[in-house]
Amino acid sequence: MSFTLHTMTEQEIPAARELVASVFLRCIAPDYSQTGQEQFFAFITPAALRQRFSAESVFFIARHNTQIIGLLEVQKGRHIALLFTHCDWHGKGVATALLNKAFTFTKDCTITVNSSPSAIPVYTRLGFRPTQDMQDIHGIRFVPMQKDL
């Protein structure tokens, strides 16, 4: 199965948000407290995504035919804020392709991410390394990681 990558348009925000929300609920939410889940959903409201879309972030979309199967947000050219792949597409190169696309837009020699516990093996496989121990801020559990380009 093939997919294409492109920079997200504003019209794609609702569908992209739905992808992120569904993958979060299925794969990540079990590691978060109720407060953490609420914090995450506040981060991905359509209004919050639109604000970052028009300001500091670049969003990339992966599509298979008409379906959005992946999304990556890079903030300020150096921090991955969101990386989500449709569950049916895990392990099929979507995240790798999105990251490689993002690396061409980075403004630094280092790119960072706050990885959810379940994504640590994925980021490690993609060349990221932990820079601190597990953090828990407002119920959101993550490990700060970075990759030197």
CSV table of N, CA and C in Angstrom, one decimal:
chain,number,residue,atom,x,y,z
A,1,MET,N,0.9,-1.2,0.0
A,1,MET,CA,0.0,0.0,0.0
A,1,MET,C,0.9,1.2,0.0
A,2,SER,N,0.5,2.2,-0.8
A,2,SER,CA,1.3,3.4,-0.9
A,2,SER,C,0.6,4.6,-0.3
A,3,PHE,N,1.4,5.6,0.0
A,3,PHE,CA,0.9,6.8,0.6
A,3,PHE,C,1.7,8.0,0.1
A,4,THR,N,1.1,9.2,0.2
A,4,THR,CA,1.7,10.4,-0.2
A,4,THR,C,1.9,11.3,1.0
A,5,LEU,N,2.8,12.3,0.9
A,5,LEU,CA,3.1,13.3,1.9
A,5,LEU,C,2.9,14.7,1.3
A,6,HIS,N,2.3,15.5,2.2
A,6,HIS,CA,2.2,16.9,1.8
A,6,HIS,C,2.1,17.8,3.0
A,7,THR,N,2.3,19.1,2.8
A,7,THR,CA,2.1,20.1,3.9
A,7,THR,C,0.6,20.2,4.1
A,8,MET,N,0.2,20.2,5.4
A,8,MET,CA,-1.3,20.2,5.7
A,8,MET,C,-1.9,21.6,5.3
A,9,THR,N,-3.1,21.5,4.8
A,9,THR,CA,-3.9,22.7,4.5
A,9,THR,C,-4.8,23.0,5.7
A,10,GLU,N,-5.3,24.2,5.8
A,10,GLU,CA,-6.2,24.6,6.9
A,10,GLU,C,-7.5,23.7,6.8
A,11,GLN,N,-7.9,23.4,5.6
A,11,GLN,CA,-9.1,22.6,5.5
A,11,GLN,C,-9.0,21.2,6.0
A,12,GLU,N,-7.8,20.7,6.1
A,12,GLU,CA,-7.5,19.4,6.6
A,12,GLU,C,-7.5,19.3,8.2
A,13,ILE,N,-7.5,20.4,8.8
A,13,ILE,CA,-7.4,20.4,10.3
A,13,ILE,C,-8.4,19.5,11.0
A,14,PRO,N,-9.7,19.6,10.7
A,14,PRO,CA,-10.7,18.7,11.4
A,14,PRO,C,-10.4,17.2,11.2
A,15,ALA,N,-10.1,16.8,10.0
A,15,ALA,CA,-9.8,15.4,9.7
A,15,ALA,C,-8.5,14.9,10.4
A,16,ALA,N,-7.5,15.8,10.4
A,16,ALA,CA,-6.3,15.5,11.0
A,16,ALA,C,-6.5,15.4,12.5
A,17,ARG,N,-7.3,16.2,13.1
A,17,ARG,CA,-7.5,16.2,14.5
A,17,ARG,C,-8.2,14.9,14.9
A,18,GLU,N,-9.2,14.5,14.1
A,18,GLU,CA,-9.9,13.2,14.3
A,18,GLU,C,-8.9,12.0,14.3
A,19,LEU,N,-8.0,12.0,13.4
A,19,LEU,CA,-6.9,11.0,13.4
A,19,LEU,C,-6.2,11.0,14.7
A,20,VAL,N,-5.7,12.1,15.1
A,20,VAL,CA,-4.9,12.2,16.3
A,20,VAL,C,-5.7,11.8,17.5
A,21,ALA,N,-6.9,12.2,17.6
A,21,ALA,CA,-7.8,11.9,18.8
A,21,ALA,C,-8.0,10.4,18.9
A,22,SER,N,-8.3,9.8,17.7
A,22,SER,CA,-8.6,8.3,17.7
A,22,SER,C,-7.4,7.5,18.1
A,23,VAL,N,-6.2,7.9,17.6
A,23,VAL,CA,-5.0,7.1,17.9
A,23,VAL,C,-4.6,7.4,19.3
A,24,PHE,N,-4.7,8.6,19.8
A,24,PHE,CA,-4.5,8.9,21.2
A,24,PHE,C,-5.3,8.0,22.1
A,25,LEU,N,-6.6,8.0,21.9
A,25,LEU,CA,-7.5,7.2,22.7
A,25,LEU,C,-7.1,5.7,22.7
A,26,ARG,N,-6.7,5.2,21.6
A,26,ARG,CA,-6.5,3.8,21.5
A,26,ARG,C,-5.1,3.4,22.0
A,27,CYS,N,-4.1,4.2,21.8
A,27,CYS,CA,-2.7,3.8,22.0
A,27,CYS,C,-2.0,4.5,23.2
A,28,ILE,N,-2.4,5.8,23.5
A,28,ILE,CA,-1.7,6.6,24.5
A,28,ILE,C,-2.4,6.9,25.7
A,29,ALA,N,-3.7,7.1,25.6
A,29,ALA,CA,-4.5,7.5,26.8
A,29,ALA,C,-4.4,6.6,28.0
A,30,PRO,N,-4.3,5.3,27.8
A,30,PRO,CA,-4.2,4.4,28.9
A,30,PRO,C,-3.0,4.7,29.8
A,31,ASP,N,-1.9,5.4,29.3
A,31,ASP,CA,-0.7,5.7,30.1
A,31,ASP,C,-0.9,7.1,30.8
A,32,TYR,N,-2.0,7.8,30.5
A,32,TYR,CA,-2.2,9.1,31.1
A,32,TYR,C,-3.3,9.1,32.1
A,33,SER,N,-3.2,10.0,33.1
A,33,SER,CA,-4.3,10.2,34.0
A,33,SER,C,-5.4,11.0,33.3
A,34,GLN,N,-6.6,11.1,34.0
A,34,GLN,CA,-7.7,11.9,33.5
A,34,GLN,C,-7.3,13.3,33.2
A,35,THR,N,-6.5,13.9,34.1
A,35,THR,CA,-6.0,15.2,33.9
A,35,THR,C,-5.1,15.3,32.7
A,36,GLY,N,-4.2,14.3,32.5
A,36,GLY,CA,-3.4,14.3,31.3
A,36,GLY,C,-4.1,14.2,30.0
A,37,GLN,N,-5.2,13.3,30.0
A,37,GLN,CA,-6.0,13.2,28.9
A,37,GLN,C,-6.7,14.6,28.5
A,38,GLU,N,-7.2,15.2,29.6
A,38,GLU,CA,-7.9,16.5,29.4
A,38,GLU,C,-6.9,17.5,28.8
A,39,GLN,N,-5.6,17.5,29.3
A,39,GLN,CA,-4.6,18.5,28.9
A,39,GLN,C,-4.3,18.2,27.4
A,40,PHE,N,-4.2,16.9,27.0
A,40,PHE,CA,-3.9,16.6,25.7
A,40,PHE,C,-5.0,17.0,24.7
A,41,PHE,N,-6.3,16.8,25.1
A,41,PHE,CA,-7.4,17.2,24.2
A,41,PHE,C,-7.5,18.7,24.1
A,42,ALA,N,-7.1,19.4,25.2
A,42,ALA,CA,-7.0,20.9,25.0
A,42,ALA,C,-6.0,21.3,24.0
A,43,PHE,N,-4.9,20.5,23.9
A,43,PHE,CA,-3.8,20.8,23.0
A,43,PHE,C,-4.2,20.6,21.6
A,44,ILE,N,-5.2,19.7,21.3
A,44,ILE,CA,-5.5,19.4,19.9
A,44,ILE,C,-6.9,19.9,19.6
A,45,THR,N,-7.5,20.8,20.3
A,45,THR,CA,-8.8,21.4,19.8
A,45,THR,C,-8.6,22.0,18.4
A,46,PRO,N,-9.6,22.1,17.6
A,46,PRO,CA,-9.4,22.7,16.3
A,46,PRO,C,-8.9,24.1,16.4
A,47,ALA,N,-9.3,24.9,17.4
A,47,ALA,CA,-8.8,26.2,17.6
A,47,ALA,C,-7.3,26.2,17.9
A,48,ALA,N,-6.9,25.3,18.8
A,48,ALA,CA,-5.5,25.3,19.1
A,48,ALA,C,-4.6,24.9,17.9
A,49,LEU,N,-5.1,23.9,17.2
A,49,LEU,CA,-4.4,23.5,16.0
A,49,LEU,C,-4.3,24.6,15.0
A,50,ARG,N,-5.4,25.3,14.8
A,50,ARG,CA,-5.5,26.5,13.8
A,50,ARG,C,-4.5,27.6,14.2
A,51,GLN,N,-4.4,27.8,15.5
A,51,GLN,CA,-3.5,28.9,16.0
A,51,GLN,C,-2.1,28.5,15.8
A,52,ARG,N,-1.7,27.3,16.0
A,52,ARG,CA,-0.3,26.8,15.8
A,52,ARG,C,-0.1,26.7,14.3
A,53,PHE,N,-1.1,26.3,13.5
A,53,PHE,CA,-0.9,26.2,12.1
A,53,PHE,C,-0.6,27.6,11.5
A,54,SER,N,-1.2,28.6,12.0
A,54,SER,CA,-1.0,29.9,11.4
A,54,SER,C,0.2,30.7,12.0
A,55,ALA,N,0.8,30.1,13.0
A,55,ALA,CA,1.9,30.8,13.7
A,55,ALA,C,3.2,30.1,13.6
A,56,GLU,N,3.5,29.2,14.4
A,56,GLU,CA,4.8,28.7,14.7
A,56,GLU,C,5.1,27.3,14.1
A,57,SER,N,4.1,26.6,13.7
A,57,SER,CA,4.3,25.2,13.4
A,57,SER,C,4.1,24.9,11.9
A,58,VAL,N,4.7,23.8,11.5
A,58,VAL,CA,4.5,23.2,10.1
A,58,VAL,C,4.0,21.8,10.4
A,59,PHE,N,2.9,21.5,9.6
A,59,PHE,CA,2.2,20.2,9.8
A,59,PHE,C,2.4,19.5,8.4
A,60,PHE,N,2.7,18.2,8.6
A,60,PHE,CA,2.8,17.3,7.4
A,60,PHE,C,1.7,16.2,7.5
A,61,ILE,N,1.2,15.9,6.4
A,61,ILE,CA,0.1,14.9,6.4
A,61,ILE,C,0.6,13.7,5.5
A,62,ALA,N,0.2,12.5,5.9
A,62,ALA,CA,0.4,11.3,5.0
A,62,ALA,C,-1.0,10.9,4.7
A,63,ARG,N,-1.2,10.6,3.4
A,63,ARG,CA,-2.5,10.2,2.9
A,63,ARG,C,-2.4,8.9,2.1
A,64,HIS,N,-3.4,8.0,2.3
A,64,HIS,CA,-3.6,6.9,1.4
A,64,HIS,C,-4.9,7.1,0.7
A,65,ASN,N,-4.9,7.3,-0.6
A,65,ASN,CA,-6.0,7.7,-1.4
A,65,ASN,C,-6.6,9.0,-0.7
A,66,THR,N,-7.8,9.0,-0.2
A,66,THR,CA,-8.4,10.2,0.4
A,66,THR,C,-8.3,10.2,1.9
A,67,GLN,N,-7.8,9.1,2.5
A,67,GLN,CA,-7.8,9.0,4.0
A,67,GLN,C,-6.5,9.6,4.5
A,68,ILE,N,-6.6,10.4,5.6
A,68,ILE,CA,-5.4,10.9,6.3
A,68,ILE,C,-5.0,9.7,7.2
A,69,ILE,N,-3.7,9.3,7.0
A,69,ILE,CA,-3.2,8.1,7.8
A,69,ILE,C,-2.1,8.5,8.7
A,70,GLY,N,-1.6,9.8,8.6
A,70,GLY,CA,-0.5,10.2,9.5
A,70,GLY,C,-0.4,11.7,9.6
A,71,LEU,N,0.1,12.2,10.7
A,71,LEU,CA,0.2,13.7,10.9
A,71,LEU,C,1.5,13.9,11.7
A,72,LEU,N,2.2,14.9,11.4
A,72,LEU,CA,3.4,15.3,12.1
A,72,LEU,C,3.4,16.9,12.2
A,73,GLU,N,3.6,17.4,13.4
A,73,GLU,CA,3.7,18.8,13.7
A,73,GLU,C,5.1,19.1,14.2
A,74,VAL,N,5.8,20.1,13.5
A,74,VAL,CA,7.1,20.5,13.9
A,74,VAL,C,6.9,22.0,14.4
A,75,GLN,N,7.3,22.2,15.6
A,75,GLN,CA,7.2,23.6,16.2
A,75,GLN,C,8.5,24.3,16.1
A,76,LYS,N,8.5,25.5,15.6
A,76,LYS,CA,9.7,26.4,15.5
A,76,LYS,C,10.9,25.7,14.8
A,77,GLY,N,10.6,24.8,13.9
A,77,GLY,CA,11.6,24.1,13.1
A,77,GLY,C,12.5,23.2,13.9
A,78,ARG,N,12.2,22.8,15.1
A,78,ARG,CA,13.1,22.0,15.9
A,78,ARG,C,12.5,21.0,16.9
A,79,HIS,N,11.1,21.1,17.1
A,79,HIS,CA,10.5,20.3,18.1
A,79,HIS,C,9.3,19.6,17.5
A,80,ILE,N,9.2,18.2,17.6
A,80,ILE,CA,8.1,17.5,17.2
A,80,ILE,C,7.0,17.6,18.3
A,81,ALA,N,5.9,18.2,18.0
A,81,ALA,CA,4.8,18.3,18.9
A,81,ALA,C,3.8,17.2,18.8
A,82,LEU,N,3.6,16.7,17.6
A,82,LEU,CA,2.6,15.7,17.3
A,82,LEU,C,3.2,14.8,16.3
A,83,LEU,N,3.1,13.5,16.5
A,83,LEU,CA,3.4,12.5,15.4
A,83,LEU,C,2.5,11.3,15.7
A,84,PHE,N,1.5,11.2,14.8
A,84,PHE,CA,0.5,10.1,14.9
A,84,PHE,C,0.3,9.4,13.6
A,85,THR,N,0.2,8.1,13.7
A,85,THR,CA,-0.1,7.3,12.5
A,85,THR,C,-1.3,6.4,12.8
A,86,HIS,N,-2.2,6.4,11.8
A,86,HIS,CA,-3.4,5.5,12.0
A,86,HIS,C,-3.0,4.1,12.4
A,87,CYS,N,-3.7,3.5,13.3
A,87,CYS,CA,-3.3,2.2,13.9
A,87,CYS,C,-3.1,1.1,12.8
A,88,ASP,N,-3.9,1.1,11.8
A,88,ASP,CA,-3.7,0.1,10.7
A,88,ASP,C,-2.4,0.3,9.9
A,89,TRP,N,-1.8,1.5,10.1
A,89,TRP,CA,-0.6,1.8,9.3
A,89,TRP,C,0.7,1.7,10.2
A,90,HIS,N,0.6,1.3,11.4
A,90,HIS,CA,1.8,1.2,12.3
A,90,HIS,C,2.7,0.2,11.7
A,91,GLY,N,4.0,0.6,11.7
A,91,GLY,CA,5.0,-0.4,11.2
A,91,GLY,C,5.1,-0.4,9.7
A,92,LYS,N,4.5,0.5,9.0
A,92,LYS,CA,4.5,0.5,7.5
A,92,LYS,C,5.3,1.7,6.9
A,93,GLY,N,6.1,2.4,7.7
A,93,GLY,CA,7.0,3.4,7.2
A,93,GLY,C,6.4,4.8,7.2
A,94,VAL,N,5.2,5.0,7.7
A,94,VAL,CA,4.5,6.3,7.6
A,94,VAL,C,5.2,7.3,8.6
A,95,ALA,N,5.5,6.9,9.8
A,95,ALA,CA,6.2,7.8,10.8
A,95,ALA,C,7.6,8.1,10.3
A,96,THR,N,8.3,7.2,9.7
A,96,THR,CA,9.6,7.4,9.2
A,96,THR,C,9.6,8.4,8.1
A,97,ALA,N,8.7,8.2,7.2
A,97,ALA,CA,8.5,9.2,6.0
A,97,ALA,C,8.2,10.6,6.5
A,98,LEU,N,7.3,10.7,7.5
A,98,LEU,CA,6.9,12.0,8.0
A,98,LEU,C,8.1,12.6,8.7
A,99,LEU,N,8.9,11.9,9.5
A,99,LEU,CA,10.0,12.4,10.1
A,99,LEU,C,11.1,12.9,9.1
A,100,ASN,N,11.3,12.1,8.1
A,100,ASN,CA,12.3,12.4,7.1
A,100,ASN,C,11.9,13.7,6.4
A,101,LYS,N,10.6,13.9,6.1
A,101,LYS,CA,10.1,15.1,5.5
A,101,LYS,C,10.4,16.3,6.5
A,102,ALA,N,10.1,16.1,7.8
A,102,ALA,CA,10.3,17.2,8.8
A,102,ALA,C,11.8,17.5,8.9
A,103,PHE,N,12.7,16.6,8.8
A,103,PHE,CA,14.1,16.9,8.9
A,103,PHE,C,14.6,17.8,7.9
A,104,THR,N,13.9,17.9,6.7
A,104,THR,CA,14.3,18.8,5.7
A,104,THR,C,13.9,20.2,6.0
A,105,PHE,N,13.0,20.4,7.0
A,105,PHE,CA,12.5,21.7,7.4
A,105,PHE,C,13.1,22.2,8.7
A,106,THR,N,14.0,21.4,9.4
A,106,THR,CA,14.5,21.8,10.7
A,106,THR,C,15.4,23.0,10.6
A,107,LYS,N,15.4,23.8,11.6
A,107,LYS,CA,16.3,25.0,11.6
A,107,LYS,C,17.5,24.8,12.5
A,108,ASP,N,17.7,23.6,13.0
A,108,ASP,CA,18.8,23.3,13.9
A,108,ASP,C,19.4,22.0,13.5
A,109,CYS,N,20.5,21.7,14.2
A,109,CYS,CA,21.1,20.4,13.9
A,109,CYS,C,20.6,19.3,14.9
A,110,THR,N,19.7,19.7,15.8
A,110,THR,CA,19.1,18.8,16.7
A,110,THR,C,17.6,19.0,16.7
A,111,ILE,N,16.8,17.8,16.7
A,111,ILE,CA,15.4,17.9,16.8
A,111,ILE,C,15.0,17.2,18.0
A,112,THR,N,14.0,17.7,18.7
A,112,THR,CA,13.6,17.2,20.0
A,112,THR,C,12.1,16.7,19.9
A,113,VAL,N,11.8,15.8,20.9
A,113,VAL,CA,10.4,15.3,21.1
A,113,VAL,C,10.2,14.9,22.5
A,114,ASN,N,9.0,15.1,23.0
A,114,ASN,CA,8.6,14.6,24.3
A,114,ASN,C,7.8,13.3,24.0
A,115,SER,N,8.4,12.2,24.1
A,115,SER,CA,7.8,10.9,23.7
A,115,SER,C,6.9,10.4,24.7
A,116,SER,N,5.7,9.9,24.3
A,116,SER,CA,4.8,9.2,25.2
A,116,SER,C,5.5,7.9,25.5
A,117,PRO,N,5.2,7.3,26.6
A,117,PRO,CA,5.8,6.0,27.0
A,117,PRO,C,5.7,4.9,25.9
A,118,SER,N,4.6,4.8,25.2
A,118,SER,CA,4.4,3.8,24.2
A,118,SER,C,5.2,4.1,22.9
A,119,ALA,N,5.6,5.3,22.7
A,119,ALA,CA,6.3,5.6,21.5
A,119,ALA,C,7.8,5.6,21.6
A,120,ILE,N,8.3,5.4,22.8
A,120,ILE,CA,9.8,5.4,23.1
A,120,ILE,C,10.5,4.4,22.1
A,121,PRO,N,10.0,3.2,22.0
A,121,PRO,CA,10.7,2.2,21.1
A,121,PRO,C,10.8,2.7,19.6
A,122,VAL,N,9.7,3.4,19.2
A,122,VAL,CA,9.6,3.9,17.8
A,122,VAL,C,10.7,5.0,17.6
A,123,TYR,N,10.7,5.9,18.6
A,123,TYR,CA,11.7,7.0,18.4
A,123,TYR,C,13.1,6.5,18.6
A,124,THR,N,13.3,5.6,19.4
A,124,THR,CA,14.7,5.0,19.6
A,124,THR,C,15.1,4.3,18.3
A,125,ARG,N,14.2,3.6,17.7
A,125,ARG,CA,14.5,2.9,16.4
A,125,ARG,C,14.8,4.0,15.3
A,126,LEU,N,14.2,5.2,15.4
A,126,LEU,CA,14.4,6.2,14.4
A,126,LEU,C,15.6,7.1,14.8
A,127,GLY,N,16.4,6.7,15.8
A,127,GLY,CA,17.6,7.4,16.1
A,127,GLY,C,17.6,8.5,17.2
A,128,PHE,N,16.5,8.6,17.9
A,128,PHE,CA,16.4,9.5,19.0
A,128,PHE,C,16.9,8.8,20.2
A,129,ARG,N,17.4,9.7,21.2
A,129,ARG,CA,17.9,9.1,22.4
A,129,ARG,C,17.3,9.9,23.6
A,130,PRO,N,17.0,9.3,24.7
A,130,PRO,CA,16.5,10.0,25.9
A,130,PRO,C,17.5,11.0,26.4
A,131,THR,N,17.0,12.2,26.8
A,131,THR,CA,17.9,13.2,27.4
A,131,THR,C,17.6,13.4,28.9
A,132,GLN,N,16.5,12.9,29.3
A,132,GLN,CA,16.1,12.9,30.7
A,132,GLN,C,15.2,11.7,31.0
A,133,ASP,N,15.0,11.5,32.3
A,133,ASP,CA,14.1,10.4,32.8
A,133,ASP,C,12.6,10.8,32.5
A,134,MET,N,11.8,9.8,32.7
A,134,MET,CA,10.3,10.0,32.5
A,134,MET,C,9.9,11.2,33.3
A,135,GLN,N,9.1,12.1,32.7
A,135,GLN,CA,8.5,13.3,33.3
A,135,GLN,C,7.0,13.0,33.4
A,136,ASP,N,6.4,13.7,34.4
A,136,ASP,CA,4.9,13.7,34.5
A,136,ASP,C,4.5,15.2,34.8
A,137,ILE,N,4.0,15.9,33.8
A,137,ILE,CA,3.6,17.3,34.0
A,137,ILE,C,2.1,17.4,33.7
A,138,HIS,N,1.3,17.8,34.7
A,138,HIS,CA,-0.1,17.9,34.5
A,138,HIS,C,-0.8,16.6,34.0
A,139,GLY,N,-0.2,15.5,34.5
A,139,GLY,CA,-0.8,14.2,34.1
A,139,GLY,C,-0.3,13.7,32.7
A,140,ILE,N,0.5,14.4,32.0
A,140,ILE,CA,1.1,13.9,30.8
A,140,ILE,C,2.4,13.3,31.0
A,141,ARG,N,2.5,12.0,30.7
A,141,ARG,CA,3.8,11.3,30.9
A,141,ARG,C,4.6,11.3,29.6
A,142,PHE,N,5.9,11.6,29.7
A,142,PHE,CA,6.7,11.7,28.5
A,142,PHE,C,8.2,11.6,28.9
A,143,VAL,N,9.0,11.2,27.9
A,143,VAL,CA,10.4,11.2,28.0
A,143,VAL,C,11.0,12.1,27.0
A,144,PRO,N,11.7,13.2,27.5
A,144,PRO,CA,12.4,14.1,26.5
A,144,PRO,C,13.4,13.3,25.7
A,145,MET,N,13.4,13.4,24.4
A,145,MET,CA,14.4,12.8,23.5
A,145,MET,C,14.9,13.7,22.5
A,146,GLN,N,16.0,13.4,21.9
A,146,GLN,CA,16.5,14.2,20.8
A,146,GLN,C,17.3,13.4,19.8
A,147,LYS,N,17.4,14.0,18.6
A,147,LYS,CA,18.2,13.3,17.5
A,147,LYS,C,19.0,14.4,16.9
A,148,ASP,N,20.3,14.1,16.8
A,148,ASP,CA,21.2,15.0,16.2
A,148,ASP,C,21.3,14.7,14.7
A,149,LEU,N,21.0,15.7,13.9
A,149,LEU,CA,21.0,15.5,12.4
A,149,LEU,C,22.3,15.6,11.8
